[in-house]
Each structure stands twice: as structure tokens, then as C-alpha cells.
Short mmCIF file of C-alpha atoms and ligand atoms in Angstrom, two decimals:
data_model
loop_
_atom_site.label_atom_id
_atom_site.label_comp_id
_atom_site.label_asym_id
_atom_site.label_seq_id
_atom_site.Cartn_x
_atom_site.Cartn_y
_atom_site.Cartn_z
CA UNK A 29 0.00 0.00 0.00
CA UNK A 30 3.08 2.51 -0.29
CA UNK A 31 1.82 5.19 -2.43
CA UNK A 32 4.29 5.84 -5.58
CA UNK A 33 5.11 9.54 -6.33
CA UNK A 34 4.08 10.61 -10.11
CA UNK A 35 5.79 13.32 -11.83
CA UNK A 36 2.68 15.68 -10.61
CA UNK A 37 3.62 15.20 -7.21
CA UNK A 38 7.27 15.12 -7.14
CA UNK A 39 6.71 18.79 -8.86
CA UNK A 40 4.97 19.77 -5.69
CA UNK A 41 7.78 18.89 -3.33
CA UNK A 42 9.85 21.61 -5.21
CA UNK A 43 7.23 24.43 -4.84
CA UNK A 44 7.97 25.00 -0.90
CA UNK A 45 11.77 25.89 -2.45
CA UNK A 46 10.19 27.62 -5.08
CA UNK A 47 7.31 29.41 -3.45
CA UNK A 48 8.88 29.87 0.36
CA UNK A 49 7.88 32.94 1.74
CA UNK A 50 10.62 32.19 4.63
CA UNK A 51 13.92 32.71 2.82
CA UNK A 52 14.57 36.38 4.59
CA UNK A 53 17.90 37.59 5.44
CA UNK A 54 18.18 38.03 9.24
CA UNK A 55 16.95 41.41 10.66
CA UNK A 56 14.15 42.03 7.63
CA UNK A 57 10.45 41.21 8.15
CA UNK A 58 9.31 38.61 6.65
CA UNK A 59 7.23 39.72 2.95
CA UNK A 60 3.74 39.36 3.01
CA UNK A 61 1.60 37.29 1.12
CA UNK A 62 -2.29 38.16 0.64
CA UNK A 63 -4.78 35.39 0.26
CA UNK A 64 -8.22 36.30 -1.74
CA UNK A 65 -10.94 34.20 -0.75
CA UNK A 66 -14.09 33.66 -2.81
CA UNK A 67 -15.75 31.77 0.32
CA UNK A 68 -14.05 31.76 3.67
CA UNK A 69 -15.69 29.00 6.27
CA UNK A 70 -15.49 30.72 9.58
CA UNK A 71 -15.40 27.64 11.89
CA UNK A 72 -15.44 29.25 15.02
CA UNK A 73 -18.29 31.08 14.25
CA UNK A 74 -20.25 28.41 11.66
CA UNK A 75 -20.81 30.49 8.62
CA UNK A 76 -19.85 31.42 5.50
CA UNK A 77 -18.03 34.48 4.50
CA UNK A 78 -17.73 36.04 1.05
CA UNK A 79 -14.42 37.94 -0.43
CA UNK A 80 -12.06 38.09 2.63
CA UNK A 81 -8.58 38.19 2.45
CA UNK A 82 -5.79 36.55 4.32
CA UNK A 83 -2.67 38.52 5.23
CA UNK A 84 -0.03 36.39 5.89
CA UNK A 85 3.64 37.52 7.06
CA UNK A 86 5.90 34.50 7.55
CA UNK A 87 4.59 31.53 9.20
CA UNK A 88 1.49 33.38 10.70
CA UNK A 89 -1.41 35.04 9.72
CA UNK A 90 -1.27 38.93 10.73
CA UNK A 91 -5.25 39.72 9.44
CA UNK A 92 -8.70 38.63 8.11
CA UNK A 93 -11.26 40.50 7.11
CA UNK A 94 -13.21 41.91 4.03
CA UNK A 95 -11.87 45.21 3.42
CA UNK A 96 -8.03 44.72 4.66
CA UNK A 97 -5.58 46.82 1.86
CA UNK A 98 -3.06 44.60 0.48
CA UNK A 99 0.23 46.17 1.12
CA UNK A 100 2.55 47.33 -1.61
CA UNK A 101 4.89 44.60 -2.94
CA UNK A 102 2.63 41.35 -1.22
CA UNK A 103 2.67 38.12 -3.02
CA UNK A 104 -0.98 37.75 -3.70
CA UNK A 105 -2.77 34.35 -3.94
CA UNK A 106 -5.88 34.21 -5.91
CA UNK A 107 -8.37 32.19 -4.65
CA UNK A 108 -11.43 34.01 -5.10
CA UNK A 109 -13.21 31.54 -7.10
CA UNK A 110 -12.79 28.52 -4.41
CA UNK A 111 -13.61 28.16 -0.71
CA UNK A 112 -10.87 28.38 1.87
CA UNK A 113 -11.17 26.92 5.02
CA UNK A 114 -8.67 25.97 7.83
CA UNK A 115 -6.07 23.30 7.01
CA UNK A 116 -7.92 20.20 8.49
CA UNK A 117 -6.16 17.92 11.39
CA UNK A 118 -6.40 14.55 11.57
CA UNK A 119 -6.40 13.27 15.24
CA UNK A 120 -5.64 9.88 14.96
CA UNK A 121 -3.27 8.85 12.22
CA UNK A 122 -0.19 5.97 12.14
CA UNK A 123 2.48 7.87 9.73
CA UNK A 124 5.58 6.18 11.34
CA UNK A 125 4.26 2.87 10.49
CA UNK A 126 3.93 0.56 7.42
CA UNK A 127 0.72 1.00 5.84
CA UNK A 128 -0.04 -2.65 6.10
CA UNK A 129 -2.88 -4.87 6.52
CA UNK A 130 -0.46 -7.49 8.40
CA UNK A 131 1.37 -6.38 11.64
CA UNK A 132 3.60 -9.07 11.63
CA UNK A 133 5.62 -7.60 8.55
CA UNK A 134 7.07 -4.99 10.84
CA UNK A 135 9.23 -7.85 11.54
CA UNK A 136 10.58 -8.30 8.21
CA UNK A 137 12.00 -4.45 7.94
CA UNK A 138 14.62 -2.63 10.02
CA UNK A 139 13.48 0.25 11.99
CA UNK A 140 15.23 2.60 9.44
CA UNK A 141 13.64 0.87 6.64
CA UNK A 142 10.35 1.21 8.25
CA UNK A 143 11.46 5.03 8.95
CA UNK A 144 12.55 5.72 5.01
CA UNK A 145 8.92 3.75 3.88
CA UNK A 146 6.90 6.16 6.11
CA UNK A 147 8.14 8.86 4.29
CA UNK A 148 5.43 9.00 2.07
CA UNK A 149 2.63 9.07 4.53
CA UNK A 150 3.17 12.11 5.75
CA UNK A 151 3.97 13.80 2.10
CA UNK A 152 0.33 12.64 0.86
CA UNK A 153 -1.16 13.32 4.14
CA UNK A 154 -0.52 17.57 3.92
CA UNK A 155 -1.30 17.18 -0.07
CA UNK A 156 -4.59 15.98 1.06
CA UNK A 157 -5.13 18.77 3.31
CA UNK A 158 -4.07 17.94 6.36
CA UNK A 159 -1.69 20.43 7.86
CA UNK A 160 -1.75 18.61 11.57
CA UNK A 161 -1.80 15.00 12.84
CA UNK A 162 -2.50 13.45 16.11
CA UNK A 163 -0.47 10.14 15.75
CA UNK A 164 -1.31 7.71 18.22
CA UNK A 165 1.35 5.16 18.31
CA UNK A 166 3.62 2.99 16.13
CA UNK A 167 4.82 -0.43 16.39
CA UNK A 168 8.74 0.35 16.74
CA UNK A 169 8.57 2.88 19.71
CA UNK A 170 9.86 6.78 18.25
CA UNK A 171 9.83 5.95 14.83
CA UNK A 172 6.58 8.79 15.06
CA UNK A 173 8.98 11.36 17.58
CA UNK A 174 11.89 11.15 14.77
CA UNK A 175 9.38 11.77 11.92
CA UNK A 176 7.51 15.06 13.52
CA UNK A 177 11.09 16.30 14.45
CA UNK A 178 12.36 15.51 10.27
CA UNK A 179 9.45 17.60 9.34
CA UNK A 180 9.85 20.32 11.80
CA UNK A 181 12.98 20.59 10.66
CA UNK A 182 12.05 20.70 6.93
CA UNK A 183 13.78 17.57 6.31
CA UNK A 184 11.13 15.85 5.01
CA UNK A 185 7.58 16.88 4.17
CA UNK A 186 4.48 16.30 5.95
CA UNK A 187 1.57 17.53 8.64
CA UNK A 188 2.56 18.78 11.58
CA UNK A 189 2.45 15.86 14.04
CA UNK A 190 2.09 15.48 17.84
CA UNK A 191 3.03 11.89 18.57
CA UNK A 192 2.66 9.33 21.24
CA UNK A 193 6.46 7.38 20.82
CA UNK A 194 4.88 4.20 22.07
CA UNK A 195 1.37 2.40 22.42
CA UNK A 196 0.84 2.20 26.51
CA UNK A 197 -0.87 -1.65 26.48
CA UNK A 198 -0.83 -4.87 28.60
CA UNK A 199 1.50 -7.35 27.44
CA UNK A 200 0.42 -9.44 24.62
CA UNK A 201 -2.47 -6.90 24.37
CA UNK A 202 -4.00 -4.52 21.76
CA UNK A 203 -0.74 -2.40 21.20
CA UNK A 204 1.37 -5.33 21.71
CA UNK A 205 2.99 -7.34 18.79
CA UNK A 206 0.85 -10.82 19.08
CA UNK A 207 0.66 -13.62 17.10
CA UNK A 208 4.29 -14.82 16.96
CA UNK A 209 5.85 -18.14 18.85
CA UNK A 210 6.40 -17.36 22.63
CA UNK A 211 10.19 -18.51 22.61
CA UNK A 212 10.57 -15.28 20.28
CA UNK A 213 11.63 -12.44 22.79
CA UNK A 214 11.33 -9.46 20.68
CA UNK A 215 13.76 -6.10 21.18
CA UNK A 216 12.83 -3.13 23.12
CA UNK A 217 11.33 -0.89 21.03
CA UNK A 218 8.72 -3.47 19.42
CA UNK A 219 7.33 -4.12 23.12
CA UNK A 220 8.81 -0.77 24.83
CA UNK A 221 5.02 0.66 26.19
CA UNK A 222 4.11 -2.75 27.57
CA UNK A 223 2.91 -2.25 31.52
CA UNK A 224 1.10 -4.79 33.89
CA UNK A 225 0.35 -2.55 36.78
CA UNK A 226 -0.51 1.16 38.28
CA UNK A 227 3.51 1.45 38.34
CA UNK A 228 4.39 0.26 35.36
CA UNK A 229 1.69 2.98 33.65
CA UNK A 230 3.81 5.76 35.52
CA UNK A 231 7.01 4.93 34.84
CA UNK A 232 6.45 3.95 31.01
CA UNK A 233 5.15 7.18 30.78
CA UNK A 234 7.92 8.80 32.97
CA UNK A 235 10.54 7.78 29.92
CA UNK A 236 7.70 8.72 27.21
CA UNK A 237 8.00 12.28 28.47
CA UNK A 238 11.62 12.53 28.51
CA UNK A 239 11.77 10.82 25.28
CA UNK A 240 9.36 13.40 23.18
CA UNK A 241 6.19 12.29 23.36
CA UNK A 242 3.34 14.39 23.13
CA UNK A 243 0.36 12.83 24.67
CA UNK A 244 -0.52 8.97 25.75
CA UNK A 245 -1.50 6.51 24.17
CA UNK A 246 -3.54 3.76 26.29
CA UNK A 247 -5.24 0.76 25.42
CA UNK A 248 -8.29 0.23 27.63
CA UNK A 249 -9.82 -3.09 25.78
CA UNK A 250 -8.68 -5.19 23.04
CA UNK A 251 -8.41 -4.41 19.25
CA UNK A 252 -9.91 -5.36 15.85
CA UNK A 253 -6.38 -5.67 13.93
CA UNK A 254 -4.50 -7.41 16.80
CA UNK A 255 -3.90 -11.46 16.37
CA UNK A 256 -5.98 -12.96 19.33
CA UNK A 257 -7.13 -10.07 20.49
CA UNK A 258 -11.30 -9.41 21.71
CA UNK A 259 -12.22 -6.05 20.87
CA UNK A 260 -15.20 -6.87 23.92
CA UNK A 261 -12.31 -7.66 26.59
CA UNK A 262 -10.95 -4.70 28.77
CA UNK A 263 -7.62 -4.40 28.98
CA UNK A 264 -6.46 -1.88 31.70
CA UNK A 265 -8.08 -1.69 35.03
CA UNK A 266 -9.65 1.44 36.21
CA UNK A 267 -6.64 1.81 38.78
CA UNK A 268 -3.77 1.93 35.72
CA UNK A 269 -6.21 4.11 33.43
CA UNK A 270 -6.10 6.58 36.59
CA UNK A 271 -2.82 6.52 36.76
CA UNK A 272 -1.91 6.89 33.36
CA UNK A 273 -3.99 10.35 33.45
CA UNK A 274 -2.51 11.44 36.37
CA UNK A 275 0.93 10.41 35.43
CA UNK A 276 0.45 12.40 32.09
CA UNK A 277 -1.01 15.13 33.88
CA UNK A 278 1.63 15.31 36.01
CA UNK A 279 4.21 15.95 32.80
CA UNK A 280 1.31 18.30 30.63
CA UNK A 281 0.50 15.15 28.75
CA UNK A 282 -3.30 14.65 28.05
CA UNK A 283 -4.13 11.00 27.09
CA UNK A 284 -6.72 9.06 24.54
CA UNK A 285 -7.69 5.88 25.27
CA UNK A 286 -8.47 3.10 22.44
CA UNK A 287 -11.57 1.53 23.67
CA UNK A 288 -13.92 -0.78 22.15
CA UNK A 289 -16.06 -2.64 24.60
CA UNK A 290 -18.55 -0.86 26.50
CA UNK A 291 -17.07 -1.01 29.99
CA UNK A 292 -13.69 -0.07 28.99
CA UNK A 293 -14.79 3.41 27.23
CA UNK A 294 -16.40 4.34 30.54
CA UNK A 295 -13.52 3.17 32.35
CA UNK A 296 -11.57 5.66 30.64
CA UNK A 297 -13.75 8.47 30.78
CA UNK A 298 -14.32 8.21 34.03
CA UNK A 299 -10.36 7.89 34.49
CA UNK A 300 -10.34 11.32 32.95
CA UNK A 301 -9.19 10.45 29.26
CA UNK A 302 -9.12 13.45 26.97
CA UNK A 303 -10.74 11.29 24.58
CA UNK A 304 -11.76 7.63 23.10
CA UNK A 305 -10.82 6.59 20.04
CA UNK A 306 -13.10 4.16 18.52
CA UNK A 307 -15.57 4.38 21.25
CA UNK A 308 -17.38 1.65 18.93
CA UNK A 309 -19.77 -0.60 21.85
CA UNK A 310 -20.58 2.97 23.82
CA UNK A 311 -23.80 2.68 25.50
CA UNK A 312 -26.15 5.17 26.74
CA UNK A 313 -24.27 5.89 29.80
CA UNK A 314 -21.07 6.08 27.93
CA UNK A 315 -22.67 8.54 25.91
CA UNK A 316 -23.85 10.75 29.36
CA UNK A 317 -20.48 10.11 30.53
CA UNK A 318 -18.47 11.63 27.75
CA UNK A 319 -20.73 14.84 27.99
CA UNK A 320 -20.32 15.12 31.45
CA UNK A 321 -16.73 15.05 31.37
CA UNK A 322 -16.46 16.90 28.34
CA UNK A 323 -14.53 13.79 26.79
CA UNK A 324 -14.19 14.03 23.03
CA UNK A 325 -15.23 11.00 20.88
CA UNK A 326 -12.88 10.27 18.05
CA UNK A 327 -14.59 7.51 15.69
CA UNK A 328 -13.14 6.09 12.38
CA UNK A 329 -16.37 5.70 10.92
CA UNK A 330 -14.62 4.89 7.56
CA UNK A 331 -12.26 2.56 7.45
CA UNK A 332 -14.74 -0.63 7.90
CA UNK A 333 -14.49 -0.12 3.89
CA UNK A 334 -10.55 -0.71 3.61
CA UNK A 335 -10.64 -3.31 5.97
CA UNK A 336 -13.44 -5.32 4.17
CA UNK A 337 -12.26 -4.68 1.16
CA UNK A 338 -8.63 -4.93 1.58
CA UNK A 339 -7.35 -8.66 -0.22
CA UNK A 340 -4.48 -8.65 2.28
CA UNK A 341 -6.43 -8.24 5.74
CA UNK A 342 -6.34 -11.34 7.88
CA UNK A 343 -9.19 -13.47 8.46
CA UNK A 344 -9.27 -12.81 11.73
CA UNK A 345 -9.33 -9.01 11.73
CA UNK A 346 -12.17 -9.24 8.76
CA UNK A 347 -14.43 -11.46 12.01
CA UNK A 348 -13.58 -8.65 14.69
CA UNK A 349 -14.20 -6.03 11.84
CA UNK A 350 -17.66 -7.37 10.89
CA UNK A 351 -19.03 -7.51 14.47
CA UNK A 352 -18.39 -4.11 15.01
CA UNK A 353 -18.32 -1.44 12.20
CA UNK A 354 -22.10 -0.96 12.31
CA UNK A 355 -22.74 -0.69 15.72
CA UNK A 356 -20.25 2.03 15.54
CA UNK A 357 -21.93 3.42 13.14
CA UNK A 358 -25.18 3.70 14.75
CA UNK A 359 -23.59 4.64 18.05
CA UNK A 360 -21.54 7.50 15.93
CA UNK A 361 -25.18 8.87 15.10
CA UNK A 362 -26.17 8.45 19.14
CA UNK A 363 -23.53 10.50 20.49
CA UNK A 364 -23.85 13.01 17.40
CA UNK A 365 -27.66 13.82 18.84
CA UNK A 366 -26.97 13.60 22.01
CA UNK A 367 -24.21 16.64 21.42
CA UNK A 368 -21.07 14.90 22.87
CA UNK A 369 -17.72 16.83 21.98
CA UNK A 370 -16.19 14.87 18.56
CA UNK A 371 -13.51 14.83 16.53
CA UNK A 372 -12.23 13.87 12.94
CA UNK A 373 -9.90 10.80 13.58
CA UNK A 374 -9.74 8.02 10.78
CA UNK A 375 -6.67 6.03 11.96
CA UNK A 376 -5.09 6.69 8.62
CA UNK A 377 -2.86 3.13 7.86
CA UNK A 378 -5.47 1.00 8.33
CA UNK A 379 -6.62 2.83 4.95
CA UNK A 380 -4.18 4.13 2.92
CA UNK A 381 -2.27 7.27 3.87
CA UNK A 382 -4.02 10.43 2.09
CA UNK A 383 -7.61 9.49 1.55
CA UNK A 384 -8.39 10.61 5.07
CA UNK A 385 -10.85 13.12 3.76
CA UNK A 386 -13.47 10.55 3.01
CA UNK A 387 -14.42 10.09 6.08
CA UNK A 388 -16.08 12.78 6.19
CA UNK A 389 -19.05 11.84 3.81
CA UNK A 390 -19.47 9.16 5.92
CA UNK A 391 -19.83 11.55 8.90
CA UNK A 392 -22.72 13.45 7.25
CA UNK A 393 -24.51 10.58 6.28
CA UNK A 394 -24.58 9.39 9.75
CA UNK A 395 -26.07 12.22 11.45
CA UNK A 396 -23.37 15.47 11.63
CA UNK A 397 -24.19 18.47 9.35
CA UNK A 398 -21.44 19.35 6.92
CA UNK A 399 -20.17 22.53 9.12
CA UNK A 400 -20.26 20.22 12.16
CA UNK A 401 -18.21 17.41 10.29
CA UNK A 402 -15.43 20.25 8.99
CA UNK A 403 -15.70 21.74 13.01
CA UNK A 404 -14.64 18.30 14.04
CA UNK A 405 -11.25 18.46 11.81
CA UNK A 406 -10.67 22.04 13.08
CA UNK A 407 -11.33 23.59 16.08
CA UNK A 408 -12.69 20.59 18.17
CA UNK A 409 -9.38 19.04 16.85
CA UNK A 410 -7.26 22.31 17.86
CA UNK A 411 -9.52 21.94 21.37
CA UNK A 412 -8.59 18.29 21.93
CA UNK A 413 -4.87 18.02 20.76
CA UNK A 414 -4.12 21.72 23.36
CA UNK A 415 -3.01 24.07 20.27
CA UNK A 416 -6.35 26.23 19.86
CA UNK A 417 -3.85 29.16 19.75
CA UNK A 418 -1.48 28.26 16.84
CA UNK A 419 -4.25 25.93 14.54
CA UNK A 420 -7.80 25.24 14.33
CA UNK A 421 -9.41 27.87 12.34
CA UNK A 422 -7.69 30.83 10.08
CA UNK A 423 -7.22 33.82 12.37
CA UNK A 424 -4.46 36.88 13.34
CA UNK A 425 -1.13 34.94 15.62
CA UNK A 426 -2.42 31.72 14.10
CA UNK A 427 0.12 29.26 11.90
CA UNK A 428 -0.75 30.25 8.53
CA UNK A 429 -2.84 26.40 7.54
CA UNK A 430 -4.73 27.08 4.74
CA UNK A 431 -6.61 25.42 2.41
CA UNK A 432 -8.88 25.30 -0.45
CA UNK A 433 -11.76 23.33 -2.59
CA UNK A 434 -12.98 24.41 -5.98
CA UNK A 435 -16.51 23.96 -4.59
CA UNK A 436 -18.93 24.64 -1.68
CA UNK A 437 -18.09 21.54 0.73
CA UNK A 438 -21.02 22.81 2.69
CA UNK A 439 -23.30 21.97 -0.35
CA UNK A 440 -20.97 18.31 -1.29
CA UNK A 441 -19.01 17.27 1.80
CA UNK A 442 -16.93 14.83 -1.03
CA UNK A 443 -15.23 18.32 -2.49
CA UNK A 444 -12.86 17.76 0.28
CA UNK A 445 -11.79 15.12 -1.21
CA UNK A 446 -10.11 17.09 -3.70
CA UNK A 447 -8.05 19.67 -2.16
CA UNK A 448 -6.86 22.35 -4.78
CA UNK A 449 -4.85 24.52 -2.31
CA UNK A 450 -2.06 24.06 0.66
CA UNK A 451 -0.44 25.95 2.80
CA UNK A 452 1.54 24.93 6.05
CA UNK A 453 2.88 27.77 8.14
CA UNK A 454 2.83 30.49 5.42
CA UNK A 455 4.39 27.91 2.52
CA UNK A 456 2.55 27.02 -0.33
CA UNK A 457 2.54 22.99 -0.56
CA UNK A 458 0.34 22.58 -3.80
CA UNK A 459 -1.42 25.17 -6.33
CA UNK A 460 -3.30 23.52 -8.49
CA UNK A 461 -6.64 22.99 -10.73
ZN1 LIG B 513 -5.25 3.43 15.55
#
């Protein structure tokens, strides 16, 4: 599932050289570069806005607004016959790892080959739109840490990421590599987030911190694409969930929680989780749980279709699979009505890297309008991840993340699929038709 590059694209790695607004000698400010807007989707607010323009000095945006004079000498971007809208974040995405339907072939690459194949996932991820990740975990521990710190650094291409380093799970559970011989002792950092106990929790997470993480990663119940795992078994106790939130707390970490099985998502909510991802079995007093704590849901709604239709997923992922992708469906439109906080999460690899945006189609036609579903990728995601300051929705002191569709996504949710327009932190990623 490694995507190839085609002449079209490997054009589009040049243009941040070509089109860098960045390259300023020391001491000068940085030019500015004026953004025309046909529509403008103001997420904080929920509406539409006609003919605004964007300043944008450097890596920020300096001013919105209808009537703003463009100053002499700005760059000016015309986009005055498309809608722009925030660059959309993905909160819950596996770039470090193979895109691959098999776990077990992790084992038959070197971390650096893993690290030189995940390249790519990040590339197609911002081409798609996606200016920010959430990654939440990898099977070699820091593959993700040494992949948001390549891009930072402009080495490579991609979203911004905030990263977990390591899946926090029981041994031989849901983050865990299963499914191989038990005289097989595999190295460190293919089993390095594996705890047993309240302790363990703390201290795993006491070496996450000092090793770059961003957040935590816990498993609270078993997985669908984990050899002999039960999505409807819990995993962690109450007592380690608590002090995996505390522990994080305690270091400025917040912490999602993979959960499945009805107990274990209200184990973790009421452990204090930031949010559930998958939150596929939640019941109605999951559902008055998560608004009472103000935990954000994070459901893949999508990616039922890749794994079904995927000739390389094992048998026994396609049984978990097909037990549980409609009652998260149905639960996605309970919690939707019911008004609990969500965000867009699609857990990009289980899919291929860079069709994230379809997901959102899916989130319409189960029950979110088409300004709530583009919310969800923006602000709720800016809300959730910490970073409502620097991303989240386009406005003055915020990381210039901008994109743009040729159509009204309000009207066809499925124009996001076909982002025209990119810019990360003031530099143009793809122009196109
Ligand atoms: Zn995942």
C-alpha cells in the first residue's frame, strides 16, 4: 500500500523551495503574502463568508477580514473563485508505520527501513489537506517522535504531528505485537510501552515524556487488527487508566484511550481520558459520561471499507471487523444527537495514507451536518490536541494552515476530497486545478 510519487507530485515537493515565503535575510520582516478568498468558512463562528482576504507575514497570519488593503509589494494568492477553510487535522493517524494490513511484517524491515517507507505518509497526508496529525502510536517505539522532528525541521515533508512514541498496552495486548511463537523475545522498542500494573503505567510514561512524546497513548480493551485479540475484553483496570492520566497530567500530557467494549470506554472516561478513540460498543451511559466530562469522541467511521475490502487483511481481523463497524456506526449517530464533543480521527494506515478526507461523507450521512463534520477536523481538533492558539481555524497569531476546494463543501461534503490549495505555516505545498 506505499503510495508511488508521479511526476505531478514530485513537482509539488519543489514548490515550498520555489514558493517559500521564509527565505529572509536576518533582521528584515518577513514579505507578506495576501490570500483572496471567494468563500471563507469561519469555523469558530459556523458560517460562511464572502471575499475576505488573508494577510499572511511568515509563518502566521497577521489579518482577516473583508476590506483589509493589500500592502505594496505582497505576493498575492488568488483564490477568489474557491472556498478556503482551515487546514484540516487529523487526530488519529499511524504515519511512522507501514501502511499494512499485516502487523507481523514490521518484523521483516529494520526500523530505518520502516522510517525511510513512512516517508510518504506524511507527504500525501498535507497534499490531502491535512496540515496537523494526532499520531497515536507505532509499532517500533519513536519511529513517530523522529518523523515530527524531520518535518519540523524541513527535512522531510508532511503535517505537523504530535506523537505518542509508544502504544501504553498490557502485554500481549492490543498495542502489543501478538501472534508470533512465545520462545521469540522481541527487542525493546517493538514491546517498549508494555505495563502490567498502576507502576508500570507511571514509569512507562515517565521515559515517554523525557523521550518526546506528546500525549498517551492507552489501550483500555482489546483491538480489531490485533492477532488474538477481543475487541469486547478490557484491557487496563480502572486503577492503571487513573494513573496513566494522572501520570500524564503530572508531565502536561493529556491521554486518549483506544476503547472498544462498552465497559472499557467508561472506564476511561471516568479515568479522565481526553478522549476515546473508537468508542465503537458505547452505551447510553457512555454517551452521558463523555458529555459530562467533556470527553471528546474520536470515531473512524470509515475505514470498515478498507478493511473489508482490503485482499491482504487477515481473516481474523475481517471477524472482529464485521461484528463491530455498524454498531459504531449507529452509536456514531447516538452521540452526534446527544451533542457529545467529537472529533475527525480516521486512523489513517489501516486505509491508505491520504484518503483521510473521506471520512467525512461518511460523517454526514450518519447524522453530523457538513459545518459540524469540517468543526470536528478544526477547532474541536485544535480543542482536543491543546493548540487552539497556533491551529484550528484561520485567524491573526495563528500558523498560517490554509486550504482550499474548488466547490462549496457545505453543499458536497466529497469536495474535500479534492483539495486544490495548501499551505503549512505560510508555505505554499500545492497550487493547483
Ligand atoms: Zn489506531
Amino acid at each position: 500500500m506505499h503510495q508511488k510519487f508521479s511526476s505531478v507530485t514530485i513537482w509539488l515537493f519543489l514548490l515550498p523551495v520555489l514558493c517559500s515565503a521564509q527565505q529572509t535575510p536576518a533582521g528584515a520582516a518577513a514579505p507578506v503574502t495576501a490570500v483572496r478568498a471567494g468563500k471563507f468558512i469561519d469555523v469558530q463562528a459556523g458560517r460562511v463568508l464572502a471575499n475576505q482576504i488573508i494577510l499572511v507575514r511568515g509563518m502566521k497570519i497577521e489579518a482577516v477580514g473583508a476590506n483589509l488593503g493589500i500592502p505594496d509589494g505582497a505576493k498575492v494568492i488568488d483564490l477568489s473563485k474557491m472556498t478556503v477553510l482551515p487546514g484540516l487535522v487529523d487526530c488519529h493517524t499511524h504515519l511512522a508505520d507501514l501502511a499494512d494490513a499485516e502487523p507481523l511484517n514490521v518484523l521483516q524491515r529494520s526500523a530505518a527501513e520502516t522510517a525511510y517507507l513512512a516517508i510518504p505518509n506524511a507527504s500525501v497526508t498535507l497534499l490531502a489537506g491535512f496540515t496537523t496529525v494526532r499520531d497515536v502510536g507505532v509499532y517500533r517505539a519513536f519511529n513517530d517522535v523522529a518523523m515530527r522532528d524531520a518535518i519540523a525541521r524541513g527535512i522531510i515533508i508532511g503535517p505537523r504531528m504530535y506523537v505518542a512514541g509508544a502504544y501504553i498496552t498490557i502485554s500481549q495486548g492490543a498495542g502489543a505485537m501478538t501472534g508470533l511463537s512465545p520462545d521469540i523475545q522481541l527487542p525493546l522498542d517493538l514491546r517498549y510501552g508494555e505495563a502490567n500494573s498502576p507502576w508500570e503505567v507511571r514509569q512507562k510514561i515517565r521515559e515517554l515524556a523525557h523521550r518526546g512524546s506528546d500525549h498517551i497513548k492507552v489501550l483500555s480493551t482489546g483491538a480489531v487488527l490485533t492477532h488474538g485479540s477481543n475487541p469486547k475484553s478490557i484491557e487496563f483496570t480502572p486503577e492503571e487508566l487513573r494513573a496513566a492520566v494522572e501520570e500524564a497530567g503530572n508531565f502536561g500530557m493529556r491521554v486518549e484511550a483506544h476503547a472498544h467494549a462498552a465497559e472499557g470506554i467508561k472506564n476511561a472516561i471516568r479515568a479522565g481520558v481526553a478522549s476515546v478513540e473508537h468508542a465503537t460498543l458505547i452505551d447510553d451511559e457512555g454517551i452521558a459520561l463523555a458529555k459530562q466530562h467533556g470527553t471528546y469522541l474520536d470515531m473512524d467511521i470509515y475505514d470498515e471499507e478498507c478493511i473489508q475490502s482490503s485482499p491482504n487483511t487477515p481473516a481474523d481481523f475481517l471477524q472482529h471487523d464485521r461484528d463491530l463497524a455498524e454498531a459504531q456506526r449507529r452509536n456514531f449517530t447516538k452521540a452526534v444527537r446527544a451533542g457529545v464533543k467529537m472529533t475527525f480521527g480516521t486512523d489513517a494506515g489501516v486505509c491508505p495514507h491520504g484518503i483521510n478526507a473521506r471520512q467525512f461523507a461518511f460523517m454526514v450521512k450518519y447524522g453530523m451536518t457538513p459545518m459540524q463534520a469540517i468543526q470536528s477536523a478544526t477547532v474541536n481538533a485544535a480543542d482536543l490536541i491543546g493548540h487552539s492558539e497556533l491551529f484550528g481555524s484561520i485567524a491573526a497569531g495563528k500558523s498560517a494552515d490554509i486550504i482550499a476546494v474548488a466547490g462549496d463543501p457545505l453543499a458536497d461534503i466529497r469536495e474535500l476530497e479534492h483539495v486544490r490549495f495548501v499551505m503549512k505555516e505560510g508555505t505554499v505545498y500545492k497550487q493547483g486545478d
